[in-house]
mmCIF file of C-alpha atoms and ligand atoms in Angstrom:
data_model
loop_
_atom_site.group_PDB
_atom_site.id
_atom_site.type_symbol
_atom_site.label_atom_id
_atom_site.label_comp_id
_atom_site.label_asym_id
_atom_site.label_seq_id
_atom_site.Cartn_x
_atom_site.Cartn_y
_atom_site.Cartn_z
ATOM 1 C CA MET A 1 138.796 37.748 129.947
ATOM 2 C CA ALA A 2 139.050 36.724 126.609
ATOM 3 C CA LYS A 3 135.382 36.091 126.652
ATOM 4 C CA GLU A 4 134.480 39.511 128.137
ATOM 5 C CA ARG A 5 136.355 41.536 125.768
ATOM 6 C CA PRO A 6 133.699 41.085 122.766
ATOM 7 C CA LEU A 7 131.204 42.214 125.096
ATOM 8 C CA TRP A 8 132.955 45.136 126.024
ATOM 9 C CA ARG A 9 133.654 45.838 122.411
ATOM 10 C CA ARG A 10 129.896 45.431 121.658
ATOM 11 C CA LEU A 11 128.796 47.598 124.717
ATOM 12 C CA THR A 12 131.147 50.498 123.194
ATOM 13 C CA PHE A 13 129.608 49.692 119.728
ATOM 14 C CA ARG A 14 126.294 50.331 121.220
ATOM 15 C CA LEU A 15 127.336 53.415 122.713
ATOM 16 C CA CYS A 16 128.655 54.797 119.552
ATOM 17 C CA LEU A 17 125.380 53.970 117.763
ATOM 18 C CA LEU A 18 123.467 55.580 120.749
ATOM 19 C CA SER A 19 125.732 58.682 120.414
ATOM 20 C CA ALA A 20 125.423 58.645 116.625
ATOM 21 C CA ALA A 21 121.660 58.571 116.831
ATOM 22 C CA LEU A 22 121.626 61.381 119.281
ATOM 23 C CA VAL A 23 123.746 63.465 117.030
ATOM 24 C CA LEU A 24 121.423 63.039 114.215
ATOM 25 C CA CYS A 25 118.615 63.765 116.372
ATOM 26 C CA LEU A 26 119.805 66.951 117.508
ATOM 27 C CA GLN A 27 120.727 67.785 113.760
ATOM 28 C CA LEU A 28 117.291 66.963 112.816
ATOM 29 C CA GLY A 29 115.925 68.922 115.718
ATOM 30 C CA VAL A 30 117.866 71.685 114.600
ATOM 31 C CA ARG A 31 116.875 71.448 110.901
ATOM 32 C CA ARG A 32 113.287 71.413 111.738
ATOM 33 C CA THR A 33 113.327 74.698 113.375
ATOM 34 C CA TRP A 34 114.580 75.882 109.948
ATOM 35 C CA CYS A 35 112.244 74.044 108.048
ATOM 36 C CA PRO A 36 109.410 76.745 108.232
ATOM 37 C CA GLU A 37 111.771 79.113 106.199
ATOM 38 C CA GLU A 38 111.872 76.676 103.240
ATOM 39 C CA LYS A 39 108.401 77.847 102.103
ATOM 40 C CA PRO A 40 108.240 81.407 102.503
ATOM 41 C CA PRO A 41 111.309 82.459 100.357
ATOM 42 C CA VAL A 42 109.641 80.816 97.666
ATOM 43 C CA ALA A 43 106.361 82.626 98.221
ATOM 44 C CA GLU A 44 108.645 85.996 98.562
ATOM 45 C CA ALA A 45 110.265 85.315 95.317
ATOM 46 C CA ALA A 46 107.103 84.907 93.723
ATOM 47 C CA ALA A 47 105.672 88.265 95.124
ATOM 48 C CA GLY A 48 109.086 89.840 94.260
ATOM 49 C CA ARG A 49 108.330 88.714 90.422
ATOM 50 C CA ALA A 50 104.712 89.923 90.771
ATOM 51 C CA ALA A 51 105.801 93.221 92.247
ATOM 52 C CA PRO A 52 105.923 95.228 89.190
ATOM 53 C CA LEU A 53 102.359 94.739 88.456
ATOM 54 C CA SER A 54 100.974 95.298 92.027
ATOM 55 C CA ARG A 55 102.031 97.270 95.272
ATOM 56 C CA GLY A 56 101.288 93.952 97.120
ATOM 57 C CA THR A 57 104.814 94.092 98.409
ATOM 58 C CA GLU A 58 104.926 97.614 99.729
ATOM 59 C CA GLN A 59 101.826 96.634 101.986
ATOM 60 C CA GLN A 60 103.149 93.471 103.501
ATOM 61 C CA PRO A 61 104.258 93.617 107.154
ATOM 62 C CA PRO A 62 108.017 93.511 107.311
ATOM 63 C CA PRO A 63 109.301 89.903 107.962
ATOM 64 C CA PRO A 64 111.091 89.331 111.164
ATOM 65 C CA ALA A 65 114.946 90.025 110.960
ATOM 66 C CA GLY A 66 115.926 86.241 111.280
ATOM 67 C CA ARG A 67 113.624 85.453 108.296
ATOM 68 C CA ARG A 68 114.666 88.290 106.078
ATOM 69 C CA ARG A 69 118.253 87.477 106.287
ATOM 70 C CA VAL A 70 117.488 83.890 105.406
ATOM 71 C CA THR A 71 115.326 85.343 102.656
ATOM 72 C CA TYR A 72 118.058 87.609 101.280
ATOM 73 C CA VAL A 73 120.651 84.663 100.898
ATOM 74 C CA ARG A 74 118.368 82.397 99.131
ATOM 75 C CA ASN A 75 116.876 85.091 96.676
ATOM 76 C CA GLY A 76 120.561 86.014 96.116
ATOM 77 C CA ARG A 77 121.397 82.539 95.461
ATOM 78 C CA ARG A 78 118.594 82.005 93.190
ATOM 79 C CA GLY A 79 119.333 85.211 91.359
ATOM 80 C CA SER A 80 115.698 86.555 91.677
ATOM 81 C CA ALA A 81 114.298 89.604 92.058
ATOM 82 C CA ALA A 82 115.851 92.052 94.723
ATOM 83 C CA PRO A 83 114.611 91.810 98.252
ATOM 84 C CA ARG A 84 112.329 94.566 99.547
ATOM 85 C CA CYS A 85 114.856 96.999 99.699
ATOM 86 C CA CYS A 86 113.515 98.777 96.991
ATOM 87 C CA SER A 87 110.504 100.558 97.973
ATOM 88 C CA PRO A 88 111.447 102.916 100.600
ATOM 89 C CA GLN A 89 109.292 105.615 101.984
ATOM 90 C CA LEU A 90 110.296 109.001 100.415
ATOM 91 C CA PRO A 91 109.945 112.184 102.456
ATOM 92 C CA GLY A 92 106.594 113.113 102.856
ATOM 93 C CA GLY A 93 105.062 109.827 103.262
ATOM 94 C CA ARG A 94 105.164 109.042 99.448
ATOM 95 C CA ARG A 95 106.387 105.649 98.415
ATOM 96 C CA ARG A 96 108.666 105.234 95.556
ATOM 97 C CA LYS A 97 107.163 103.765 92.763
ATOM 98 C CA THR A 98 107.825 100.423 91.239
ATOM 99 C CA VAL A 99 109.516 100.657 87.949
ATOM 100 C CA ARG A 100 108.272 98.853 84.920
ATOM 101 C CA TRP A 101 109.414 99.417 81.546
ATOM 102 C CA HIS A 102 106.553 98.245 79.265
ATOM 103 C CA ILE A 103 102.860 97.904 79.555
ATOM 104 C CA GLU A 104 101.063 94.703 79.339
ATOM 105 C CA LEU A 105 99.997 94.377 75.805
ATOM 106 C CA GLN A 106 96.134 93.064 75.278
ATOM 107 C CA PRO A 107 96.066 90.074 72.946
ATOM 108 C CA TRP A 108 95.356 90.735 69.303
ATOM 109 C CA ALA A 109 91.633 91.457 68.562
ATOM 110 C CA SER A 110 91.764 88.450 66.091
ATOM 111 C CA PRO A 111 93.664 85.326 65.448
ATOM 112 C CA THR A 112 95.604 86.818 62.917
ATOM 113 C CA PRO A 113 96.882 90.464 63.432
ATOM 114 C CA SER A 114 94.608 92.639 61.273
ATOM 115 C CA LEU A 115 94.279 96.380 61.008
ATOM 116 C CA ASN A 116 90.456 96.092 60.518
ATOM 117 C CA TYR A 117 89.785 94.099 63.860
ATOM 118 C CA GLU A 118 92.254 96.257 65.934
ATOM 119 C CA ALA A 119 90.698 99.568 64.704
ATOM 120 C CA LEU A 120 86.937 98.399 65.161
ATOM 121 C CA ARG A 121 87.988 97.218 68.828
ATOM 122 C CA PHE A 122 89.808 100.511 69.408
ATOM 123 C CA LEU A 123 87.013 102.751 67.925
ATOM 124 C CA LYS A 124 84.164 101.047 69.633
ATOM 125 C CA TYR A 125 86.150 101.392 72.990
ATOM 126 C CA ILE A 126 86.856 105.152 72.901
ATOM 127 C CA SER A 127 83.080 105.603 71.850
ATOM 128 C CA THR A 128 81.504 103.735 74.532
ATOM 129 C CA SER A 129 81.103 105.347 78.172
ATOM 130 C CA GLN A 130 81.706 102.686 81.065
ATOM 131 C CA ILE A 131 80.156 104.845 83.702
ATOM 132 C CA SER A 132 77.301 107.532 83.503
ATOM 133 C CA CYS A 133 77.789 111.031 84.664
ATOM 134 C CA GLU A 134 74.983 113.403 84.933
ATOM 135 C CA HIS A 135 76.400 116.480 85.734
ATOM 136 C CA LEU A 136 79.093 116.966 82.994
ATOM 137 C CA ASN A 137 80.198 120.666 82.976
ATOM 138 C CA LEU A 138 81.117 123.647 85.065
ATOM 139 C CA ASN A 139 78.361 125.416 83.639
ATOM 140 C CA SER A 140 75.997 123.488 85.778
ATOM 141 C CA LEU A 141 77.372 125.131 88.650
ATOM 142 C CA GLY A 142 76.010 128.651 87.359
ATOM 143 C CA GLY A 143 77.105 131.961 86.387
ATOM 144 C CA TYR A 144 79.683 131.213 83.407
ATOM 145 C CA SER A 145 79.940 131.684 79.656
ATOM 146 C CA GLU A 146 78.075 129.779 77.235
ATOM 147 C CA PRO A 147 78.761 126.069 76.936
ATOM 148 C CA THR A 148 81.618 125.620 74.174
ATOM 149 C CA LYS A 149 80.948 123.516 71.249
ATOM 150 C CA LYS A 150 83.716 121.381 72.231
ATOM 151 C CA PRO A 151 83.658 121.250 75.999
ATOM 152 C CA TRP A 152 86.237 119.728 78.254
ATOM 153 C CA SER A 153 84.074 117.427 80.456
ATOM 154 C CA VAL A 154 84.563 116.598 84.090
ATOM 155 C CA CYS A 155 82.183 114.697 86.312
ATOM 156 C CA LEU A 156 80.677 116.543 88.906
ATOM 157 C CA ASP A 157 78.327 114.002 90.109
ATOM 158 C CA GLU A 158 77.948 114.168 93.969
ATOM 159 C CA ARG A 159 79.307 110.118 94.323
ATOM 160 C CA PHE A 160 82.726 111.476 93.098
ATOM 161 C CA SER A 161 85.104 113.704 95.042
ATOM 162 C CA LEU A 162 85.323 116.375 92.652
ATOM 163 C CA ILE A 163 82.358 118.584 93.168
ATOM 164 C CA HIS A 164 83.011 118.225 96.913
ATOM 165 C CA ARG A 165 86.537 119.503 96.591
ATOM 166 C CA ILE A 166 85.383 122.403 94.394
ATOM 167 C CA ARG A 167 82.976 123.423 97.063
ATOM 168 C CA SER A 168 85.476 123.199 99.746
ATOM 169 C CA LYS A 169 87.896 124.900 97.557
ATOM 170 C CA GLN A 170 90.373 122.309 97.737
ATOM 171 C CA CYS A 171 90.598 121.163 94.207
ATOM 172 C CA ARG A 172 93.653 121.419 91.767
ATOM 173 C CA LEU A 173 93.763 121.165 88.037
ATOM 174 C CA TYR A 174 96.843 120.422 86.181
ATOM 175 C CA SER A 175 96.607 121.468 82.398
ATOM 176 C CA LEU A 176 99.124 120.303 79.801
ATOM 177 C CA GLY A 177 98.928 122.206 76.481
ATOM 178 C CA LEU A 178 100.768 123.831 73.757
ATOM 179 C CA GLY A 179 100.569 127.263 72.514
ATOM 180 C CA ASN A 180 97.297 129.434 72.466
ATOM 181 C CA ASP A 181 94.608 126.799 72.982
ATOM 182 C CA ASP A 182 91.362 128.029 74.351
ATOM 183 C CA ASN A 183 91.833 128.608 78.279
ATOM 184 C CA GLN A 184 88.083 128.954 79.106
ATOM 185 C CA PHE A 185 88.080 125.552 81.096
ATOM 186 C CA GLU A 186 91.224 126.860 82.939
ATOM 187 C CA ILE A 187 89.599 129.982 83.866
ATOM 188 C CA ASN A 188 86.117 128.777 84.826
ATOM 189 C CA MET A 189 87.938 125.995 87.271
ATOM 190 C CA ALA A 190 90.110 128.590 88.603
ATOM 191 C CA ASN A 191 86.915 131.111 89.293
ATOM 192 C CA SER A 192 85.362 128.008 91.011
ATOM 193 C CA GLY A 193 87.912 128.101 93.357
ATOM 194 C CA CYS A 194 90.321 125.160 91.998
ATOM 195 C CA GLU A 195 94.267 125.836 92.067
ATOM 196 C CA VAL A 196 94.808 125.525 88.554
ATOM 197 C CA HIS A 197 98.480 125.019 87.027
ATOM 198 C CA ARG A 198 98.788 125.465 83.213
ATOM 199 C CA PHE A 199 102.133 123.877 81.660
ATOM 200 C CA ASP A 200 102.856 125.482 78.493
ATOM 201 C CA PRO A 201 106.272 125.892 77.057
ATOM 202 C CA SER A 202 105.449 128.857 74.784
ATOM 203 C CA ILE A 203 104.898 131.329 77.564
ATOM 204 C CA LYS A 204 107.400 134.166 78.043
ATOM 205 C CA SER A 205 108.385 133.881 81.831
ATOM 206 C CA ALA A 206 109.137 130.918 83.807
ATOM 207 C CA HIS A 207 105.928 131.533 86.015
ATOM 208 C CA ILE A 208 103.259 133.772 85.875
ATOM 209 C CA GLN A 209 100.421 134.148 88.108
ATOM 210 C CA GLU A 210 96.923 135.301 86.707
ATOM 211 C CA GLY A 211 94.390 135.876 89.356
ATOM 212 C CA GLN A 212 94.163 134.421 92.655
ATOM 213 C CA HIS A 213 94.024 130.964 91.493
ATOM 214 C CA LEU A 214 95.849 130.503 88.041
ATOM 215 C CA TRP A 215 99.211 130.027 87.448
ATOM 216 C CA TYR A 216 101.101 129.275 84.050
ATOM 217 C CA HIS A 217 104.572 127.480 83.992
ATOM 218 C CA ARG A 218 107.049 127.669 80.946
ATOM 219 C CA LEU A 219 107.290 123.692 81.328
ATOM 220 C CA SER A 220 106.426 120.984 78.879
ATOM 221 C CA ILE A 221 105.495 117.600 80.361
ATOM 222 C CA ASP A 222 107.392 114.784 78.789
ATOM 223 C CA TRP A 223 107.485 111.156 79.111
ATOM 224 C CA ARG A 224 110.945 111.192 80.510
ATOM 225 C CA ASP A 225 113.263 113.451 82.145
ATOM 226 C CA PRO A 226 115.711 115.229 80.239
ATOM 227 C CA ASN A 227 119.273 113.270 79.334
ATOM 228 C CA PRO A 228 121.280 114.416 82.468
ATOM 229 C CA ALA A 229 124.080 115.219 80.034
ATOM 230 C CA ILE A 230 121.932 117.792 78.508
ATOM 231 C CA ALA A 231 120.557 118.896 81.887
ATOM 232 C CA ALA A 232 124.044 119.612 83.257
ATOM 233 C CA HIS A 233 124.175 122.423 80.495
ATOM 234 C CA LYS A 234 120.495 123.506 80.904
ATOM 235 C CA PRO A 235 119.888 123.368 84.689
ATOM 236 C CA HIS A 236 116.452 125.063 84.374
ATOM 237 C CA SER A 237 115.398 122.713 81.694
ATOM 238 C CA SER A 238 111.955 123.213 80.592
ATOM 239 C CA THR A 239 111.178 119.477 79.837
ATOM 240 C CA LYS A 240 109.962 117.325 82.710
ATOM 241 C CA LYS A 241 107.844 114.180 83.619
ATOM 242 C CA LEU A 242 104.699 114.918 85.426
ATOM 243 C CA GLY A 243 105.715 112.822 88.573
ATOM 244 C CA THR A 244 109.020 114.909 88.734
ATOM 245 C CA VAL A 245 106.666 118.079 88.561
ATOM 246 C CA LEU A 246 104.671 116.767 91.225
ATOM 247 C CA ASN A 247 107.556 116.046 93.572
ATOM 248 C CA GLU A 248 108.888 119.419 93.020
ATOM 249 C CA PHE A 249 106.010 121.198 93.454
ATOM 250 C CA GLY A 250 104.953 118.956 96.843
ATOM 251 C CA HIS A 251 101.767 118.190 95.313
ATOM 252 C CA HIS A 252 100.421 114.773 96.077
ATOM 253 C CA LYS A 253 97.165 114.971 94.350
ATOM 254 C CA ILE A 254 95.605 116.434 91.289
ATOM 255 C CA ASP A 255 91.952 116.299 91.068
ATOM 256 C CA VAL A 256 91.796 116.794 87.253
ATOM 257 C CA LEU A 257 94.547 116.543 84.626
ATOM 258 C CA LYS A 258 93.878 117.639 81.252
ATOM 259 C CA ALA A 259 96.149 117.248 78.312
ATOM 260 C CA ASP A 260 96.101 118.589 74.947
ATOM 261 C CA VAL A 261 99.263 117.798 73.839
ATOM 262 C CA GLU A 262 99.145 116.961 70.077
ATOM 263 C CA SER A 263 99.939 113.582 69.885
ATOM 264 C CA ALA A 264 102.411 113.479 72.800
ATOM 265 C CA GLU A 265 99.602 111.893 74.921
ATOM 266 C CA TRP A 266 99.983 108.264 74.115
ATOM 267 C CA LYS A 267 103.662 108.403 75.553
ATOM 268 C CA ILE A 268 102.622 110.501 78.383
ATOM 269 C CA LEU A 269 99.883 108.237 79.542
ATOM 270 C CA GLU A 270 102.205 105.569 79.293
ATOM 271 C CA ASN A 271 104.693 107.047 81.658
ATOM 272 C CA LEU A 272 101.980 107.910 84.093
ATOM 273 C CA LEU A 273 101.024 104.176 84.098
ATOM 274 C CA LEU A 274 104.324 102.842 84.217
ATOM 275 C CA GLU A 275 105.175 105.140 87.174
ATOM 276 C CA ASP A 276 101.712 104.668 88.857
ATOM 277 C CA VAL A 277 101.368 108.464 88.742
ATOM 278 C CA VAL A 278 97.703 107.938 87.591
ATOM 279 C CA GLU A 279 96.950 106.929 91.076
ATOM 280 C CA GLN A 280 97.444 110.540 92.344
ATOM 281 C CA ILE A 281 94.917 111.809 89.758
ATOM 282 C CA GLY A 282 91.128 112.026 90.202
ATOM 283 C CA GLN A 283 89.927 112.688 86.459
ATOM 284 C CA LEU A 284 91.449 112.565 83.300
ATOM 285 C CA VAL A 285 90.373 114.679 80.302
ATOM 286 C CA PHE A 286 92.462 113.785 77.359
ATOM 287 C CA GLU A 287 92.226 114.866 73.704
ATOM 288 C CA VAL A 288 93.590 111.835 71.775
ATOM 289 C CA HIS A 289 95.140 111.714 68.119
ATOM 290 C CA VAL A 290 94.947 108.868 65.912
ATOM 291 C CA HIS A 291 95.667 110.423 62.521
ATOM 292 C CA TRP A 292 99.279 109.023 62.942
ATOM 293 C CA PRO A 293 100.838 106.825 65.473
ATOM 294 C CA GLY A 294 101.963 109.578 67.954
ATOM 295 C CA PHE A 295 105.620 110.769 68.989
ATOM 296 C CA GLU A 296 107.760 107.643 69.578
ATOM 297 C CA VAL A 297 105.212 105.140 68.650
ATOM 298 C CA SER A 298 106.349 102.676 66.322
ATOM 299 C CA GLY A 299 105.182 99.346 64.692
ATOM 300 C CA ASN A 300 102.928 98.608 61.839
ATOM 301 C CA ASP A 301 99.239 99.940 61.830
ATOM 302 C CA SER A 302 97.856 97.063 63.718
ATOM 303 C CA SER A 303 100.720 97.033 66.519
ATOM 304 C CA VAL A 304 99.796 100.910 67.037
ATOM 305 C CA VAL A 305 96.198 100.369 67.522
ATOM 306 C CA ARG A 306 96.654 97.425 69.812
ATOM 307 C CA TYR A 307 99.140 99.564 71.931
ATOM 308 C CA TRP A 308 96.714 102.458 71.989
ATOM 309 C CA TYR A 309 93.992 99.865 73.092
ATOM 310 C CA SER A 310 96.153 98.297 75.731
ATOM 311 C CA LEU A 311 97.229 101.824 77.362
ATOM 312 C CA LEU A 312 93.586 102.480 77.835
ATOM 313 C CA ARG A 313 92.985 98.932 79.367
ATOM 314 C CA GLU A 314 95.501 99.529 81.653
ATOM 315 C CA LEU A 315 93.735 102.523 82.618
ATOM 316 C CA GLU A 316 90.505 100.590 83.315
ATOM 317 C CA LEU A 317 92.634 98.063 85.472
ATOM 318 C CA LYS A 318 93.645 100.855 87.544
ATOM 319 C CA ASP A 319 89.804 101.334 88.118
ATOM 320 C CA PHE A 320 89.290 104.623 85.856
ATOM 321 C CA ARG A 321 86.018 104.373 83.964
ATOM 322 C CA LEU A 322 85.458 106.485 80.884
ATOM 323 C CA PHE A 323 81.989 108.623 81.494
ATOM 324 C CA HIS A 324 82.460 110.779 78.539
ATOM 325 C CA THR A 325 83.673 110.687 74.974
ATOM 326 C CA TYR A 326 83.605 113.224 72.161
ATOM 327 C CA LYS A 327 84.180 112.616 68.644
ATOM 328 C CA ASP A 328 85.591 115.890 67.010
ATOM 329 C CA LEU A 329 84.098 116.270 63.575
ATOM 330 C CA SER A 330 85.580 119.567 62.990
ATOM 331 C CA LYS A 331 89.015 117.911 62.598
ATOM 332 C CA PRO A 332 90.062 115.847 59.729
ATOM 333 C CA GLN A 333 88.416 112.600 59.528
ATOM 334 C CA MET A 334 91.383 110.501 59.557
ATOM 335 C CA PHE A 335 92.808 107.218 61.075
ATOM 336 C CA LEU A 336 96.341 106.455 60.523
ATOM 337 C CA LYS A 337 96.820 108.574 57.638
ATOM 338 C CA LYS A 338 93.886 106.990 56.098
ATOM 339 C CA GLU A 339 90.121 107.972 55.748
ATOM 340 C CA ALA A 340 88.728 104.779 56.935
ATOM 341 C CA PHE A 341 86.597 103.351 59.743
ATOM 342 C CA ASN A 342 84.308 106.473 59.858
ATOM 343 C CA ALA A 343 86.965 107.744 62.520
ATOM 344 C CA SER A 344 87.989 111.295 63.512
ATOM 345 C CA SER A 345 91.568 112.177 63.958
ATOM 346 C CA CYS A 346 90.852 113.491 67.188
ATOM 347 C CA TYR A 347 88.665 112.532 70.221
ATOM 348 C CA ARG A 348 88.262 113.922 73.751
ATOM 349 C CA LEU A 349 87.807 111.306 76.419
ATOM 350 C CA SER A 350 87.224 111.778 80.097
ATOM 351 C CA TRP A 351 87.782 109.263 82.755
ATOM 352 C CA VAL A 352 87.166 109.088 86.577
ATOM 353 C CA ASN A 353 89.375 107.334 88.804
ATOM 354 C CA THR A 354 86.732 105.444 90.897
ATOM 355 C CA ARG A 355 89.216 104.344 93.615
ATOM 356 C CA TRP A 356 90.231 107.882 94.135
ATOM 357 C CA LYS A 357 89.382 109.639 97.540
HETATM 358 C C1 NAG Z 1 102.490 93.690 62.519
HETATM 359 O O1 NAG Z 1 103.578 93.333 63.312
HETATM 360 C C2 NAG Z 1 103.231 92.124 64.411
HETATM 361 C C3 NAG Z 1 104.362 92.212 65.308
HETATM 362 O O2 NAG Z 1 105.262 93.289 65.333
HETATM 363 C C4 NAG Z 1 103.040 91.050 63.310
HETATM 364 O O3 NAG Z 1 102.827 90.055 64.502
HETATM 365 C C5 NAG Z 1 101.807 91.251 62.555
HETATM 366 O O4 NAG Z 1 101.819 90.178 61.949
HETATM 367 C C6 NAG Z 1 101.881 92.408 61.852
HETATM 368 N N1 NAG Z 1 100.637 92.824 61.225
HETATM 369 C C7 NAG Z 1 100.646 93.069 60.042
HETATM 370 C C8 NAG Z 1 99.215 93.167 59.495
HETATM 371 O O5 NAG Z 1 101.453 93.102 59.184
HETATM 372 C C1 NAG Z 2 80.012 108.100 61.061
HETATM 373 O O1 NAG Z 2 79.959 108.903 62.095
HETATM 374 C C2 NAG Z 2 78.895 109.905 62.475
HETATM 375 C C3 NAG Z 2 79.379 110.727 63.369
HETATM 376 O O2 NAG Z 2 79.582 109.888 64.621
HETATM 377 C C4 NAG Z 2 77.741 109.204 62.406
HETATM 378 O O3 NAG Z 2 76.746 110.160 62.672
HETATM 379 C C5 NAG Z 2 77.524 108.336 61.446
HETATM 380 O O4 NAG Z 2 76.324 107.676 61.340
HETATM 381 C C6 NAG Z 2 78.649 107.095 61.049
HETATM 382 N N1 NAG Z 2 78.506 106.389 59.776
HETATM 383 C C7 NAG Z 2 78.342 105.254 59.803
HETATM 384 C C8 NAG Z 2 78.386 104.877 58.202
HETATM 385 O O5 NAG Z 2 78.670 104.546 60.630
#
């Protein structure tokens, strides 16, 4: 018996080893089924970080519920971007836009920041068409008054949708302006059958309809909604972001956005880019002013020009192409308060959104 006891003990020991190995195997097995989860969360975290620049996250199919739960926990622990909870569908099929706070600044035009290089790069950019357009004006549709000296140019070539939308009377123009500008462009567009909305804070009543297709609204389009504290006292505030107006009017598309807003154009354009509202616009016709930085644009002269240039490059990144540029020689020939670079204080630029249907 004394001889057998160690054997029994050895057997017990082996049994223990065996069960330990079994338990280990089971655990490994369980872990391995979780292993595929190790990578996707990293990829998703990366997608989350990239989200502000693209709509990529919105287009991916939703992950299975189990994986989503794991992702959520891991994301939370790493303190990375919030999971995909934040881009729900709004009523009417529109998606809430991803919020960005700053545009992407382009590198300086030269190794050491210099106004000279920034100005040359910017002025060359706004003087060069990126795409050709043969039919530039409504006059080509026939029957309208003499072309003005300073036309607002839209592209009516067959390869872009505007001319087709005009023919089928489905087009919509938003026009942002101040005071008594020349309204001939708006009237021509309305006579062509476009629905025209002119936003002008200086008109007398809240809404005026002139003719079948032309509306005036006493609203000024801004780059931010009014401070809620002020809005509470002025519930019918007359200052709104373009995205807010689109939502309120229930409009999803603007065929042409015309803006002549006396130096507010830079911040308005920035807001349209940051909120992806530009994607809802077919063509942009802007008057840009360069005799001073513009409302709420700060920094030294070279930073200001780099900022203007970066805004226009973001438009290009969104597949907008400059098809017409017009240097206004009737205005003071000034660039940032100086007579320099043979520049005018005022240019009219027209872009077509080549991605727009
Ligand atoms: C302008 O400001 C930027 C940064 O704000 C600075 O890097 C640059 O050197 C300044 N440029 C000039 C010409 O002073
Ligand atoms: C200045 O601009 C005008 C109008 O764009 C142009 O005709 C002229 O050649 C330019 N002058 C120089 C020196 O570049």
